[in-house]
Structure formats: structure tokens, C-alpha cells
Short mmCIF file of C-alpha atoms and ligand atoms in Angstrom, two decimals:
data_model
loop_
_atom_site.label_atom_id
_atom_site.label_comp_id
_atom_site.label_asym_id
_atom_site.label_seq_id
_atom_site.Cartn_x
_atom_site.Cartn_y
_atom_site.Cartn_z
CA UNK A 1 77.47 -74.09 -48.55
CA UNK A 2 77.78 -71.14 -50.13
CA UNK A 3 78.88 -68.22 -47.53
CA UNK A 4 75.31 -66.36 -47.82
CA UNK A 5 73.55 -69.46 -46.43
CA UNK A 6 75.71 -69.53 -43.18
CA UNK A 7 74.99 -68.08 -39.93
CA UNK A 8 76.85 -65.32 -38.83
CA UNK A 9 77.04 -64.24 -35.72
CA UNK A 10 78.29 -60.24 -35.11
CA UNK A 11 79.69 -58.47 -32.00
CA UNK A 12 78.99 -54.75 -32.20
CA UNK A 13 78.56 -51.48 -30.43
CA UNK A 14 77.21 -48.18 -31.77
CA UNK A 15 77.76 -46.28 -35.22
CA UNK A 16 80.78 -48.00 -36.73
CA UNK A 17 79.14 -51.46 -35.88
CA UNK A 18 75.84 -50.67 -36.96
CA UNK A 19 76.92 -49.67 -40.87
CA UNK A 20 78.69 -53.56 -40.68
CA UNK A 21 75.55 -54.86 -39.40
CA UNK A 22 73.63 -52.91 -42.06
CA UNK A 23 75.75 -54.03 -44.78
CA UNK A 24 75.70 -58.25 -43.59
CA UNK A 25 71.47 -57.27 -43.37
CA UNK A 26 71.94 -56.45 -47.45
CA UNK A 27 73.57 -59.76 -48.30
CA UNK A 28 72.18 -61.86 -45.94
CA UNK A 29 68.99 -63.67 -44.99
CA UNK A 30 67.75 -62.69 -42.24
CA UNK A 31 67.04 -65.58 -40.02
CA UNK A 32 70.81 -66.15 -40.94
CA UNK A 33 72.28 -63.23 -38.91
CA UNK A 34 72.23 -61.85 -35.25
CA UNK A 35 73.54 -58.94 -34.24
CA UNK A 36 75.09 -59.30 -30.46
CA UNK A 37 74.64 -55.78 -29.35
CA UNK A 38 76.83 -54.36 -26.17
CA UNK A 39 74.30 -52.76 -23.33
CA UNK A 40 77.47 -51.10 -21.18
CA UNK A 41 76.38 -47.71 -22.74
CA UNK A 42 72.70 -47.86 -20.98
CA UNK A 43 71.67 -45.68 -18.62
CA UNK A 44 68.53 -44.23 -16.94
CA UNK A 45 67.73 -40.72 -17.92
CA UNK A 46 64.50 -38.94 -16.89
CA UNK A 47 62.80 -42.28 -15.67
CA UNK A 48 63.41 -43.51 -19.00
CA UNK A 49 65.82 -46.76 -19.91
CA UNK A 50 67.84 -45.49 -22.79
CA UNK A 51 70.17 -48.30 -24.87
CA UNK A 52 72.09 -45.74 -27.55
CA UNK A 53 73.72 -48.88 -28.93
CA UNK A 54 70.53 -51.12 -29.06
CA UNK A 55 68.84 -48.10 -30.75
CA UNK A 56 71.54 -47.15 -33.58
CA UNK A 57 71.38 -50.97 -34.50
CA UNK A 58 67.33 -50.67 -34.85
CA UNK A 59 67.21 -47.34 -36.12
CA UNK A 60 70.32 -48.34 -38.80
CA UNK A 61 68.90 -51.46 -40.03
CA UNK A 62 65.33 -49.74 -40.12
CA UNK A 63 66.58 -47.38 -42.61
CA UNK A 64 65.20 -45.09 -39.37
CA UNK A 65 68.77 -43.50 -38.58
CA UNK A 66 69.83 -39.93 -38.56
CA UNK A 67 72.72 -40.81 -41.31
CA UNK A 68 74.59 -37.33 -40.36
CA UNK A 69 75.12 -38.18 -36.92
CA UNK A 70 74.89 -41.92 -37.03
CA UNK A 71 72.78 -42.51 -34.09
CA UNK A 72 69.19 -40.85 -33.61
CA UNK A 73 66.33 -41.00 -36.12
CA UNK A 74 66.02 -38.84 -39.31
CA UNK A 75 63.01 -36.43 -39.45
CA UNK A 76 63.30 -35.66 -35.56
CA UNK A 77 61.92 -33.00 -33.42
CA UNK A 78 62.80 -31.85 -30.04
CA UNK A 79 59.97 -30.13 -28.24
CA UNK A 80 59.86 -32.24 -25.11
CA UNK A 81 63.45 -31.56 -24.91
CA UNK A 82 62.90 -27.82 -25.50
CA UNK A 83 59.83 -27.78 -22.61
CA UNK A 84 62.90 -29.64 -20.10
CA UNK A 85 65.30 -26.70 -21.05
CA UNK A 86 62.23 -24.36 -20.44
CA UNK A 87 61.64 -25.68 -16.87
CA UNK A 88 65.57 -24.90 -16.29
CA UNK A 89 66.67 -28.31 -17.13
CA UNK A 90 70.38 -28.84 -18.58
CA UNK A 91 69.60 -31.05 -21.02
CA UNK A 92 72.82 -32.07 -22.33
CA UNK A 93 71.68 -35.72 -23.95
CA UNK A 94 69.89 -34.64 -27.32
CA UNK A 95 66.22 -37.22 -27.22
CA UNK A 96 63.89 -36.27 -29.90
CA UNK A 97 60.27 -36.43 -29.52
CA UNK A 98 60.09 -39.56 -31.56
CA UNK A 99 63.33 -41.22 -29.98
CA UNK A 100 61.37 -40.90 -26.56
CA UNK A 101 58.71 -42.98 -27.67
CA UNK A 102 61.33 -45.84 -28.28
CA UNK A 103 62.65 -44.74 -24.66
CA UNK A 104 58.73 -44.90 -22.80
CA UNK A 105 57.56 -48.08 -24.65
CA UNK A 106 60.85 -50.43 -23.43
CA UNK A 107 61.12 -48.62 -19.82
CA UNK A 108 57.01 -49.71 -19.54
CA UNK A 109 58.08 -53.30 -20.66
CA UNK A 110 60.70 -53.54 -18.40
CA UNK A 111 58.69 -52.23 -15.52
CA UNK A 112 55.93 -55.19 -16.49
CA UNK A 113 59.14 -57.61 -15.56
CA UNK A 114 59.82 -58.41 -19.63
CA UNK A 115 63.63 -59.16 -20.67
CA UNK A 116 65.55 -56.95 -22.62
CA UNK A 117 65.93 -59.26 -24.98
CA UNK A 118 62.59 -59.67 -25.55
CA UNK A 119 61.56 -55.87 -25.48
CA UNK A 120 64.65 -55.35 -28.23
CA UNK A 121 62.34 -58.61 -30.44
CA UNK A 122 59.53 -56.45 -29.77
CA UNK A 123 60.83 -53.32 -31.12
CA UNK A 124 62.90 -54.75 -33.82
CA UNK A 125 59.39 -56.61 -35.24
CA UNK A 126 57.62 -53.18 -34.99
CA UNK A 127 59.78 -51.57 -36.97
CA UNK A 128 60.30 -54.57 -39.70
CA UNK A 129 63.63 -55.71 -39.04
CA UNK A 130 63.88 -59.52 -39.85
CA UNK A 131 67.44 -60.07 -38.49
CA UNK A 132 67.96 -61.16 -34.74
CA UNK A 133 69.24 -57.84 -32.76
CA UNK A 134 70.17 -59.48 -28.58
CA UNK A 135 71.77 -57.62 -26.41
CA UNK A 136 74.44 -59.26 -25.18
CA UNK A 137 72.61 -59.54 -21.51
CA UNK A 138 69.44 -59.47 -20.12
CA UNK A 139 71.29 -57.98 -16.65
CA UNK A 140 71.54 -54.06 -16.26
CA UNK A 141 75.38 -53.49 -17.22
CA UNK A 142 76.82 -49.53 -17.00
CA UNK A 143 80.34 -49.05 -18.14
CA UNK A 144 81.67 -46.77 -15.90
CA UNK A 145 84.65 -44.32 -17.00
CA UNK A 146 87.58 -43.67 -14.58
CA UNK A 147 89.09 -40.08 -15.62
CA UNK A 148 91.44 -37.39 -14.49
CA UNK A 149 88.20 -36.15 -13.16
CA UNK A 150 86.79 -38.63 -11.21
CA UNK A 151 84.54 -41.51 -12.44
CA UNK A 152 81.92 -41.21 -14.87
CA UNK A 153 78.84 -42.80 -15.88
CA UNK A 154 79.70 -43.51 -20.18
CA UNK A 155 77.34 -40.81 -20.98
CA UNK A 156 78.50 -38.65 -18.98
CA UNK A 157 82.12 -39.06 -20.12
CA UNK A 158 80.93 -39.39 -23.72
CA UNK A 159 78.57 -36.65 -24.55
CA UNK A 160 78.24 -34.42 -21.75
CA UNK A 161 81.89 -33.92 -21.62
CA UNK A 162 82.51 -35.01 -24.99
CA UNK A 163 85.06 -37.69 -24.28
CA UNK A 164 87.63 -35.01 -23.76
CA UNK A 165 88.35 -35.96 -19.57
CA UNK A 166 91.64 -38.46 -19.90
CA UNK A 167 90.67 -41.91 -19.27
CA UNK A 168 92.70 -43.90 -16.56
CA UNK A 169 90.62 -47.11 -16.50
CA UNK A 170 87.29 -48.52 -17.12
CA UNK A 171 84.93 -51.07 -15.36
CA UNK A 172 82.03 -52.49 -16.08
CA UNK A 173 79.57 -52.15 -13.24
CA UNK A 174 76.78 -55.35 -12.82
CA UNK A 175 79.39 -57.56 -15.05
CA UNK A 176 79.92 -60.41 -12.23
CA UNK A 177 76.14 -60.86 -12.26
CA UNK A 178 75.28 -60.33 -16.21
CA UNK A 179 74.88 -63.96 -17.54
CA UNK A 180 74.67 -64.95 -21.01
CA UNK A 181 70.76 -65.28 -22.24
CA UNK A 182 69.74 -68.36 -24.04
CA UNK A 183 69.19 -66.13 -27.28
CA UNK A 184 73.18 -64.74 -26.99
CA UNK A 185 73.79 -69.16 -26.26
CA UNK A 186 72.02 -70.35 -29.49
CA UNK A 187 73.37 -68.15 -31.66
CA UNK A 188 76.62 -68.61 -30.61
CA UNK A 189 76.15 -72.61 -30.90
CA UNK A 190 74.96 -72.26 -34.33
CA UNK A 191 76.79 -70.11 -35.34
CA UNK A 192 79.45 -70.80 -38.58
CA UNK A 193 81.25 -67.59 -38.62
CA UNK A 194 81.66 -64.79 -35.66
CA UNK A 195 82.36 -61.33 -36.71
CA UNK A 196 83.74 -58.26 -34.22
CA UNK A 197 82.43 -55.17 -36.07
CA UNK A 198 84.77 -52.21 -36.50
CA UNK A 199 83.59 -50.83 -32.94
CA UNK A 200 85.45 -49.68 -30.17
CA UNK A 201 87.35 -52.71 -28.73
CA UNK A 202 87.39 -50.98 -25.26
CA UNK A 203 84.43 -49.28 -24.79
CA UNK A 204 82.07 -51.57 -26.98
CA UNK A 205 83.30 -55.31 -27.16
CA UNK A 206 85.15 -55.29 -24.23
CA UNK A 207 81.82 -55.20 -22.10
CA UNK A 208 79.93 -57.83 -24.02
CA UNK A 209 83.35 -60.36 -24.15
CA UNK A 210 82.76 -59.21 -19.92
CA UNK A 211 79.53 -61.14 -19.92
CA UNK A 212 79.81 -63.96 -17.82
CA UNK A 213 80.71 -67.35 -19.91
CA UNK A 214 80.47 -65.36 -23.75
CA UNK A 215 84.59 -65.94 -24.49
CA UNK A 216 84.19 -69.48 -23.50
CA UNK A 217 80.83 -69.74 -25.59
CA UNK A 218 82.59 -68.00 -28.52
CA UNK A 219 85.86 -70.56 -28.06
CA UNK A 220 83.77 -73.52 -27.97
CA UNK A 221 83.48 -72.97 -31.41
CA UNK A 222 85.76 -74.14 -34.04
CA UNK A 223 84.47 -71.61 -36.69
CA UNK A 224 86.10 -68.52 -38.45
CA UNK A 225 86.82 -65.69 -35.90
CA UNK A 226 87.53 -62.55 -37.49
CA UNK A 227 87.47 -59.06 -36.44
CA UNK A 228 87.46 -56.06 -38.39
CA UNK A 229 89.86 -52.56 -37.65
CA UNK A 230 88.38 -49.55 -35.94
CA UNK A 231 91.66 -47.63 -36.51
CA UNK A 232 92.68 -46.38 -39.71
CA UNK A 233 95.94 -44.70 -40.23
CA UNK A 234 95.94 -43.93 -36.70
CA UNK A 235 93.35 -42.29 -36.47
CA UNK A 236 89.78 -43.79 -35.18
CA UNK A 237 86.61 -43.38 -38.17
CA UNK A 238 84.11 -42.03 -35.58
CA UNK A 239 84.50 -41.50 -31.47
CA UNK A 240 87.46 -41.79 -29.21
CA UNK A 241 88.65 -44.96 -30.05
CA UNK A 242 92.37 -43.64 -30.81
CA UNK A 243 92.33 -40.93 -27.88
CA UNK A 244 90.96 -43.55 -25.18
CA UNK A 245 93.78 -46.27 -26.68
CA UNK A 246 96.54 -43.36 -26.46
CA UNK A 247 95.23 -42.66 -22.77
CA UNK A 248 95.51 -46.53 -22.03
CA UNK A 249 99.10 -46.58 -23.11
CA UNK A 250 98.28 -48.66 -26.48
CA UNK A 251 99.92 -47.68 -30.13
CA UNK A 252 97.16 -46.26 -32.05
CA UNK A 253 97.11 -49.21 -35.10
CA UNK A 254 95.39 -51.74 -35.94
CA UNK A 255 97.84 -54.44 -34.74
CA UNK A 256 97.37 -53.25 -31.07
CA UNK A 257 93.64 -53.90 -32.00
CA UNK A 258 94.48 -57.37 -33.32
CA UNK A 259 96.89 -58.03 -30.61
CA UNK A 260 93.83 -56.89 -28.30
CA UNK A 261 91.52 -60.14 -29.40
CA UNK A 262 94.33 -62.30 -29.88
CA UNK A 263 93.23 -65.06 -27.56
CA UNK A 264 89.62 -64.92 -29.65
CA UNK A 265 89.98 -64.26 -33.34
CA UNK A 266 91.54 -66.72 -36.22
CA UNK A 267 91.82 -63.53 -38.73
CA UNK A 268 91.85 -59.94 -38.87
CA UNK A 269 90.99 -57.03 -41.47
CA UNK A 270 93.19 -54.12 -41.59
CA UNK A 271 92.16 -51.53 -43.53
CA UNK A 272 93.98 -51.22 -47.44
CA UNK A 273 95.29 -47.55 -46.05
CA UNK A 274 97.44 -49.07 -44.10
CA UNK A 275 100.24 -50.63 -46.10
CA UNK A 276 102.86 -51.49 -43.43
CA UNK A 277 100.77 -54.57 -41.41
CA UNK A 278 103.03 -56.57 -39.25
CA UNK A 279 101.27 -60.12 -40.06
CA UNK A 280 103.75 -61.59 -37.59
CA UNK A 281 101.26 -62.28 -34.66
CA UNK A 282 100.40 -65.77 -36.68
CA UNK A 283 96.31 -64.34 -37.01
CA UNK A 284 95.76 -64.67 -40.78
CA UNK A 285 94.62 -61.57 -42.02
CA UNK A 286 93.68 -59.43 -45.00
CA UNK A 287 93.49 -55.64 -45.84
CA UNK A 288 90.51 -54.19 -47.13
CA UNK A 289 88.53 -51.12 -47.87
CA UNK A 290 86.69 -50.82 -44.12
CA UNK A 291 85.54 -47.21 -44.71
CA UNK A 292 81.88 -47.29 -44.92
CA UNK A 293 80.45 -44.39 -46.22
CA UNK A 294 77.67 -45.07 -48.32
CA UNK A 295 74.72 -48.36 -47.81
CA UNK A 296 76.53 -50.03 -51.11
CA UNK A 297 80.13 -49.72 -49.54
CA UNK A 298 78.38 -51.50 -46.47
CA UNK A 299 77.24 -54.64 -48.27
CA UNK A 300 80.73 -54.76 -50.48
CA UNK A 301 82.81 -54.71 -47.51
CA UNK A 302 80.47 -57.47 -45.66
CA UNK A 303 80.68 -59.29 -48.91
CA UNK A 304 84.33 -59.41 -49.03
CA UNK A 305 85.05 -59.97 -45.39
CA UNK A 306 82.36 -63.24 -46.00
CA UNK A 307 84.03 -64.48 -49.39
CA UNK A 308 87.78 -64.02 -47.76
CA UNK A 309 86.62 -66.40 -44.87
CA UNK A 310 85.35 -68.85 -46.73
CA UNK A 311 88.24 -68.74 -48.84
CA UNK A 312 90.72 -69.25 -46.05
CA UNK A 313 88.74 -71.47 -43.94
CA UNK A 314 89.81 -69.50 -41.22
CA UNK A 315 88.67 -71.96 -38.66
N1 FO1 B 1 75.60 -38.86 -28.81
C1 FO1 B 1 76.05 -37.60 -28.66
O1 FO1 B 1 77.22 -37.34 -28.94
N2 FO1 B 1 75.22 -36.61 -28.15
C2 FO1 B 1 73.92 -36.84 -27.82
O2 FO1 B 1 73.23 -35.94 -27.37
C3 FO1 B 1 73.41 -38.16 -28.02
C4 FO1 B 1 72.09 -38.49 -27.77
C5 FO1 B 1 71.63 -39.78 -28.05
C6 FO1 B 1 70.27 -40.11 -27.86
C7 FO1 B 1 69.81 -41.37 -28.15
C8 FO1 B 1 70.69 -42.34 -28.65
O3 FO1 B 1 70.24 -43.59 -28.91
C9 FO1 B 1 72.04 -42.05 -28.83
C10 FO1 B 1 72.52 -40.77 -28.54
N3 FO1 B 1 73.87 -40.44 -28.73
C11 FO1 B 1 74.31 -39.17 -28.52
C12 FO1 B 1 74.84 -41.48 -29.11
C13 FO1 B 1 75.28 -42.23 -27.85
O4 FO1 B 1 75.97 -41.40 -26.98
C14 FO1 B 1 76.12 -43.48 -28.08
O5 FO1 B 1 76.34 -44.09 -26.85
C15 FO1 B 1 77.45 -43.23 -28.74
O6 FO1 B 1 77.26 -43.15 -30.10
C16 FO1 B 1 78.46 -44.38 -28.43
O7 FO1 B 1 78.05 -45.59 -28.97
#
């Protein structure tokens, strides 16, 4: 089979994961990839259920997002926000007028007793995405950020105080009762490759590997496991990645990242910047461009991840 024709199954969480996602939407069919999308960053904000990560993988694959910041949609206003700041509200979290309407229709569905899952179908077929988006649970999951100033709710670590507080640990709240969804259980059992997306291994896969029975589901398989580097020259490509692994006592690389799936993955990408791997950790692996800037560098880098695999039969 030629590598376009198989199904591929990717792990991500926000910006970094969404531009992989974008670029395996270019090359591949779209009832041939699902995007397993990590819900630990969802919180409740003005009565309304808000899923950043959910949302930068619709708005991305859309062709919807705000490319400057990565998350958000492009043409936005912010009057509703401007009438909260006028009634003396804080408003640190930045929801455009149009974002909102994302927020109202899937906190209506989920008062009617709908799944995620199926509110993220709904909203991925109104705005013409073809490939399967699933959150990685239908169960309410909130990573929740232990700092040098108490514990935070993500958002509240990551935007309102700008990741800056100095992370000491991290749970994730609701895990124990999160269970995998039969969408997140086909995909995985038909799946012929799994991808980890260039996200944050800590504060995006870690949460949906959490999910109750996903690492067994993922080493049932005997397919290619391959994740792709977040870090680049020490240094992360968007968001505290390399701060947060610092904090945790890592070494800011991409082998600490490799080392960090170990157990899961048959290969790993480094990036081509940095020359010095240490390949001695037995995972196969391969250095590539993984800098995404523009939609075409997106679909070459998918491309060449795809082609590598089914070169090595990394199984
Ligand atoms: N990130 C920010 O840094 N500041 C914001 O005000 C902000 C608002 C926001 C609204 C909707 C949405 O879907 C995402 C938003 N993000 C914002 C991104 C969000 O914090 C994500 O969780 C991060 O990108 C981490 O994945």
C-alpha cells in the first residue's frame, strides 16, 4: 500500500500539533486520518465550555485560524469582550465575538447531554473538515498546574500569568474516571501508523496517554510509532515546553523528549538543527526539517515523516 492510503492515527495538542495535523490533512484522504486531540486544557469560562486545543485543530484545518497567533480565528472582533471589561470585568482570556459562538453552540450541546465527541463531529462538519478530529475523552479532564505559587487551573498558569510561575508538578484532575471513547478505540485498532505531533510532551500528550486504557490501546498495536521533536536547539518552537522541562529537572533536547515516550514509540524525528543526536537509546530515528512555517512546509514535513516510515518499517 502505498503510505497515502494508510490510516494514520495523530496525538496532538495545540499550535505546534495543529500545523502537523494540517500538513497530514494536505496529503492525506480524509477518512484516512484522525486527529486524537488532548482536552486537559478545557475549562469553563463565563458559563461557556472552552476546548483551546479542540478549537486550534478546527480552526487550523478550516483554514479559520488566526496564523499570527496560532490559535483564534482570523478576521476577529472583540466587542463582547470589550462590554465584560466595561462592566469592570478582568478579562484576561482574549474570546472574540466569533470564537464565542464556537464556545455557546458546544456548551448548549453539552447541556442537551451530547458527547464531546460528538459536538467536536458536529462542529468539524459545519465548518467542512473531512478528517476525524476526537478528543481523546468524552470525560471532563483539567490539567491542573502545581507552581511556586500555588496550584493553577492550565489557563490560569498559561495565559493569565503567562507561564512565567515555576512549575513543581502537574496532575491531571478527572483522569481516573476519563475512559477511552469508542471513536479514540477504532481508530486506534485500525490504525497502520501512530504519530505524536511536535506538542508539548508534558502538558499536551501526557494527559491524553493519562486516559484510562489509551497506552495499552496504542501497544496493542504492532504498527510504526513515531513521534516528532518539540525542542529544537534547546529551545521550544512555540510555548513553555523548554522552561516547564528545565523546571521538571529534564535536559532541554530532544533525546529527553525521546527518552520521555520510550516505552511507546518505535522511531523518533529530531530536528536537522540538531547535529549531535545520541541514537543510542535503540529507537530508530531520523532528523528532519520540523520547523513549520508556511502550509507547504506542513505537508513536506508530513510527507517525509510518512515516506521514512514506510521505508523503515518501523513496526
Ligand atoms: N492563548 C493566549 O496566550 N492568550 C489568550 O488570551 C488566549 C485565548 C484563547 C481563546 C480561545 C482559544 O481557543 C485559545 C486561546 N488561547 C490563548 C490559546 C490557549 O491558551 C491554548 O491553550 C494554548 O495555545 C495551549 O495549547
Amino acid at each position: 500500500v502505498a503510505v497515502t492510503e494508510k490510516n494514520i492515527v495523530v496525538l496532538v495538542g495545540g499550535v505546534g500539533g495543529a500545523k502537523l495535523a494540517l500538513g497530514l490533512q494536505q496529503i492525506l484522504k480524509p477518512e484516512n486520518l484522525t486527529i486524537v486531540v488532548n482536552t486537559g486544557d478545557d475549562f469553563w469560562h463565563y458559563g461557556l465550555r472552552v476546548c483551546p486545543d479542540i478549537d486550534t485543530v478546527l480552526y487550523t484545518l478550516s483554514g479559520r485560524v488566526n496564523k499570527e497567533n496560532g490559535w483564534g480565528l482570523v478576521n476577529e472582533s472583540t466587542t463582547t469582550l470589550q462590554a465584560l471589561r466595561d462592566l469592570g470585568e478582568e478579562t484576561w482570556f482574549l474570546l472574540g465575538d466569533k470564537d464565542i459562538a464556537t464556545h455557546m453552540l458546544r456548551s448548549e450541546m453539552l447541556r442537551r447531554g451530547y458527547r464531546l465527541t460528538a459536538i467536536v463531529a458536529r462542529l468539524a462538519r459545519g465548518m467542512g473538515i473531512g478528517a476525524n478530529i476526537v478528543p481523546m475523552t468524552d470525560a471532563p479532564v483539567a490539567t491542573m498546574v502545581n507552581t511556586d505559587i500555588g496550584e493553577l487551573e492550565f489557563q490560569e498558569y498559561f495565559v493569565k500569568h503567562r507561564w512565567q510561575p515555576i512549575v513543581k508538578s502537574l496532575r491531571y484532575q478527572g483522569i481516573e474516571d476519563a475512559q477511552l471513547s469508542l471513536e479514540v478505540k477504532e481508530a486506534l485498532a485500525k490504525a497502520d501508523v501512530l504519530l505524536i505531533a511536535p506538542s508539548n510532551p508534558w502538558l499536551s500528550i501526557a494527559p491524553i496517554l493519562a486516559v484510562v486504557g489509551m497506552k495499552e490501546a496504542i501497544l496493542a498495536r504492532d504498527i510504526p510509532r513515531v513521534a516528532v521533536t518539540p525542542i529544537v536547539e534547546g529551545k521550544a518552537i512555540k510555548g513553555p515546553a523548554a522552561k516547564l522541562m528545565n523546571e521538571l529537572g529534564y535536559e532541554v533536547s530532544g533525546e529527553s523528549v525521546a527518552a520521555f515516550y520510550e516505552d511507546l514509540i518505535t522511531g523518533f524525528v529530531y530536528d536537522v538543527r540538531d547535529k549531535d543526536i545520541n541514537k543510542s537509546n535503540g529507537t530508530k530515528s531520523i532528523a528532519l526539517d520540523t520547523i513549520m512555517l508556511s502550509d507547504d512546509d506542513k505537508a513536506r514535513l508530513a510527507q517525509q515523516i510518512l515516506t521514512w516510515i514506510d521505508e523503515k518499517e518501523l513496526a
